[in-house]
PDB file of C-alpha atoms in Angstrom:
ATOM      1  CA  MET V   1     -38.802 -23.040 -10.159  1.00 96.00           C
ATOM      2  CA  LEU V   2     -38.615 -26.930  -9.300  1.00 94.00           C
ATOM      3  CA  ILE V   3     -41.850 -29.475  -8.512  1.00 96.00           C
ATOM      4  CA  GLY V   4     -40.894 -29.268  -4.708  1.00 95.00           C
ATOM      5  CA  GLU V   5     -40.310 -25.344  -4.132  1.00 97.00           C
ATOM      6  CA  LEU V   6     -43.803 -25.129  -5.877  1.00 97.00           C
ATOM      7  CA  SER V   7     -45.459 -27.391  -3.574  1.00 97.00           C
ATOM      8  CA  ARG V   8     -43.284 -25.572  -0.399  1.00 97.00           C
ATOM      9  CA  ARG V   9     -44.844 -22.090  -1.738  1.00 97.00           C
ATOM     10  CA  THR V  10     -48.344 -23.221  -1.890  1.00 96.00           C
ATOM     11  CA  GLY V  11     -48.738 -25.677   0.285  1.00 97.00           C
ATOM     12  CA  VAL V  12     -50.385 -28.253  -1.739  1.00 97.00           C
ATOM     13  CA  SER V  13     -48.464 -31.562  -2.705  1.00 97.00           C
ATOM     14  CA  GLU V  14     -46.189 -33.099  -5.206  1.00 96.00           C
ATOM     15  CA  ARG V  15     -48.508 -35.615  -5.949  1.00 97.00           C
ATOM     16  CA  LEU V  16     -50.910 -33.065  -6.728  1.00 96.00           C
ATOM     17  CA  LEU V  17     -48.939 -30.504  -8.390  1.00 97.00           C
ATOM     18  CA  ARG V  18     -48.496 -33.708 -10.831  1.00 96.00           C
ATOM     19  CA  TYR V  19     -52.448 -34.457 -10.973  1.00 96.00           C
ATOM     20  CA  TYR V  20     -53.025 -30.744 -12.384  1.00 97.00           C
ATOM     21  CA  GLU V  21     -50.639 -30.887 -14.854  1.00 95.00           C
ATOM     22  CA  ARG V  22     -52.058 -34.054 -16.011  1.00 95.00           C
ATOM     23  CA  ALA V  23     -55.268 -32.473 -15.779  1.00 95.00           C
ATOM     24  CA  GLU V  24     -53.768 -29.224 -17.611  1.00 94.00           C
ATOM     25  CA  LEU V  25     -54.034 -26.498 -15.035  1.00 95.00           C
ATOM     26  CA  ILE V  26     -50.943 -26.170 -14.781  1.00 96.00           C
ATOM     27  CA  HIS V  27     -48.072 -26.251 -16.992  1.00 94.00           C
ATOM     28  CA  SER V  28     -44.174 -27.538 -16.911  1.00 94.00           C
ATOM     29  CA  GLU V  29     -41.747 -27.105 -19.044  1.00 94.00           C
ATOM     30  CA  ARG V  30     -38.988 -30.039 -19.083  1.00 93.00           C
ATOM     31  CA  ARG V  31     -35.052 -29.054 -18.188  1.00 93.00           C
ATOM     32  CA  ALA V  32     -32.226 -30.895 -19.839  1.00 94.00           C
ATOM     33  CA  ASN V  33     -32.620 -33.866 -16.475  1.00 93.00           C
ATOM     34  CA  GLY V  34     -36.213 -34.071 -17.240  1.00 91.00           C
ATOM     35  CA  TYR V  35     -37.029 -32.565 -14.048  1.00 92.00           C
ATOM     36  CA  ARG V  36     -40.773 -30.176 -14.406  1.00 92.00           C
ATOM     37  CA  ASP V  37     -39.841 -25.985 -14.206  1.00 95.00           C
ATOM     38  CA  TYR V  38     -42.668 -24.470 -13.208  1.00 96.00           C
ATOM     39  CA  PRO V  39     -43.158 -20.497 -14.069  1.00 95.00           C
ATOM     40  CA  ASP V  40     -43.068 -17.978 -10.958  1.00 94.00           C
ATOM     41  CA  GLU V  41     -46.555 -17.663 -12.099  1.00 92.00           C
ATOM     42  CA  ALA V  42     -47.582 -20.724 -11.093  1.00 95.00           C
ATOM     43  CA  VAL V  43     -48.052 -20.545  -7.850  1.00 95.00           C
ATOM     44  CA  GLU V  44     -50.595 -17.976  -7.762  1.00 92.00           C
ATOM     45  CA  THR V  45     -52.217 -20.412 -10.749  1.00 93.00           C
ATOM     46  CA  VAL V  46     -52.462 -22.971  -7.865  1.00 95.00           C
ATOM     47  CA  ARG V  47     -54.022 -20.354  -5.612  1.00 92.00           C
ATOM     48  CA  ARG V  48     -56.676 -19.832  -7.960  1.00 90.00           C
ATOM     49  CA  ILE V  49     -57.435 -23.842  -8.578  1.00 93.00           C
ATOM     50  CA  ARG V  50     -57.410 -24.571  -4.940  1.00 93.00           C
ATOM     51  CA  ALA V  51     -60.486 -21.241  -4.614  1.00 88.00           C
ATOM     52  CA  LEU V  52     -62.210 -22.517  -7.147  1.00 87.00           C
ATOM     53  CA  LEU V  53     -62.089 -26.005  -5.808  1.00 91.00           C
ATOM     54  CA  ALA V  54     -63.058 -24.675  -2.758  1.00 90.00           C
ATOM     55  CA  ALA V  55     -65.735 -23.627  -4.253  1.00 83.00           C
ATOM     56  CA  GLY V  56     -66.944 -26.757  -5.440  1.00 84.00           C
ATOM     57  CA  LEU V  57     -65.783 -26.650  -8.937  1.00 86.00           C
ATOM     58  CA  PRO V  58     -64.594 -30.021 -10.859  1.00 88.00           C
ATOM     59  CA  THR V  59     -60.942 -29.906 -12.736  1.00 91.00           C
ATOM     60  CA  ARG V  60     -62.901 -30.283 -16.303  1.00 87.00           C
ATOM     61  CA  VAL V  61     -64.525 -26.737 -15.276  1.00 85.00           C
ATOM     62  CA  ILE V  62     -61.892 -25.470 -13.409  1.00 89.00           C
ATOM     63  CA  ARG V  63     -59.388 -26.005 -17.157  1.00 90.00           C
ATOM     64  CA  ARG V  64     -61.979 -24.102 -18.706  1.00 85.00           C
ATOM     65  CA  LEU V  65     -62.245 -20.969 -15.919  1.00 85.00           C
ATOM     66  CA  LEU V  66     -58.647 -20.987 -15.473  1.00 86.00           C
ATOM     67  CA  PRO V  67     -57.601 -18.201 -18.237  1.00 84.00           C
ATOM     68  CA  CYS V  68     -60.916 -16.103 -17.198  1.00 81.00           C
ATOM     69  CA  THR V  69     -59.242 -15.377 -13.586  1.00 76.00           C
ATOM     70  CA  ALA V  70     -58.518 -11.855 -12.607  1.00 64.00           C
ATOM     71  CA  ASP V  71     -58.012 -13.374  -8.779  1.00 58.00           C
ATOM     72  CA  GLY V  72     -58.392 -16.268  -6.744  1.00 54.00           C
ATOM     73  CA  ALA V  73     -62.343 -15.324  -6.818  1.00 57.00           C
ATOM     74  CA  THR V  74     -62.849 -13.124  -9.431  1.00 66.00           C
ATOM     75  CA  LEU V  75     -63.674 -13.909 -12.919  1.00 68.00           C
ATOM     76  CA  ARG V  76     -63.684 -11.842 -15.968  1.00 72.00           C
ATOM     77  CA  PRO V  77     -66.682 -12.182 -18.427  1.00 72.00           C
ATOM     78  CA  CYS V  78     -65.572 -14.545 -20.288  1.00 79.00           C
ATOM     79  CA  PRO V  79     -67.352 -16.640 -22.248  1.00 81.00           C
ATOM     80  CA  GLY V  80     -69.376 -19.336 -21.063  1.00 79.00           C
ATOM     81  CA  VAL V  81     -67.567 -18.840 -17.382  1.00 78.00           C
ATOM     82  CA  LEU V  82     -71.208 -17.418 -15.858  1.00 83.00           C
ATOM     83  CA  ASP V  83     -73.336 -20.816 -17.477  1.00 86.00           C
ATOM     84  CA  HIS V  84     -70.618 -22.789 -16.006  1.00 82.00           C
ATOM     85  CA  LEU V  85     -70.824 -20.986 -12.618  1.00 83.00           C
ATOM     86  CA  ARG V  86     -75.055 -20.821 -12.725  1.00 89.00           C
ATOM     87  CA  ALA V  87     -74.935 -24.826 -12.981  1.00 87.00           C
ATOM     88  CA  GLN V  88     -72.470 -25.757  -9.861  1.00 86.00           C
ATOM     89  CA  LEU V  89     -74.879 -23.646  -8.157  1.00 89.00           C
ATOM     90  CA  HIS V  90     -77.706 -25.579  -9.095  1.00 93.00           C
ATOM     91  CA  THR V  91     -75.878 -28.593  -8.449  1.00 89.00           C
ATOM     92  CA  LEU V  92     -74.845 -27.610  -4.830  1.00 89.00           C
ATOM     93  CA  ASP V  93     -78.137 -26.284  -4.295  1.00 94.00           C
ATOM     94  CA  HIS V  94     -79.944 -29.728  -5.289  1.00 95.00           C
ATOM     95  CA  ARG V  95     -77.025 -31.352  -2.934  1.00 94.00           C
ATOM     96  CA  ALA V  96     -78.169 -29.036  -0.123  1.00 95.00           C
ATOM     97  CA  ALA V  97     -81.964 -29.752  -0.755  1.00 97.00           C
ATOM     98  CA  ASP V  98     -80.961 -33.805  -0.253  1.00 97.00           C
ATOM     99  CA  LEU V  99     -78.681 -33.017   3.209  1.00 97.00           C
ATOM    100  CA  ALA V 100     -81.370 -31.556   4.184  1.00 97.00           C
ATOM    101  CA  ARG V 101     -84.043 -33.882   3.400  1.00 98.00           C
ATOM    102  CA  ALA V 102     -81.276 -36.718   4.775  1.00 97.00           C
ATOM    103  CA  ARG V 103     -81.035 -34.737   7.844  1.00 97.00           C
ATOM    104  CA  ALA V 104     -84.535 -34.230   8.686  1.00 97.00           C
ATOM    105  CA  LEU V 105     -85.063 -37.923   8.292  1.00 97.00           C
ATOM    106  CA  LEU V 106     -82.411 -38.878  10.389  1.00 97.00           C
ATOM    107  CA  ARG V 107     -84.320 -35.722  12.926  1.00 96.00           C
ATOM    108  CA  ARG V 108     -87.002 -37.649  12.960  1.00 96.00           C
ATOM    109  CA  THR V 109     -85.606 -41.398  13.596  1.00 95.00           C
ATOM    110  CA  ILE V 110     -83.407 -40.342  16.547  1.00 94.00           C
ATOM    111  CA  THR V 111     -86.671 -38.438  17.783  1.00 93.00           C
ATOM    112  CA  ALA V 112     -88.856 -41.867  17.541  1.00 93.00           C
ATOM    113  CA  THR V 113     -86.863 -44.358  18.814  1.00 92.00           C
ATOM    114  CA  GLU V 114     -85.248 -41.878  21.498  1.00 90.00           C
ATOM    115  CA  ASN V 115     -89.377 -41.606  22.409  1.00 89.00           C
ATOM    116  CA  ALA V 116     -89.961 -45.758  21.326  1.00 85.00           C
ATOM    117  CA  ALA V 117     -90.257 -48.200  24.920  1.00 73.00           C
ATOM    118  CA  PRO V 118     -87.010 -49.927  25.115  1.00 77.00           C
ATOM    119  CA  LEU V 119     -87.157 -53.073  24.368  1.00 73.00           C
ATOM    120  CA  GLU V 120     -87.708 -55.991  27.295  1.00 68.00           C
TER     121      GLU V 120
END
C-alpha cells in the first residue's frame, strides 16, 4: 500500500510515517516509480508503535521491542524486554516525583501569595 493509504488507515501523518521509516520502525519497498510500498502488516505495526509511544517509550527502545510485540500492549519475553520496560518505568517514576515536588511548591507559592498583604 502507498504511504497515503497507510496514513489514512492508521491516522498517522505521512511525515510521521517517513520518520518511523528513518528510525527503522517500519519498512517499505520502493516501486519502479520510487513510491514507497508498505506491506499490509504495516498497519498493525504502526498501531503497536503508537501504543508503545503512548507508554512513554522512546523510538530507540521501540526499535528493539517491536520484534517482541504480540499485540498493541503485550510483549513476548524476548531478551532485554523487561530490562527496557523496567528502566522506562524507573524514568517515569522519577519524572512523576519531580512533578509532584514542583506541584507542591507551586501550591505553597499560591497559598502564600493569597495570604500575603496586598502591596500599596
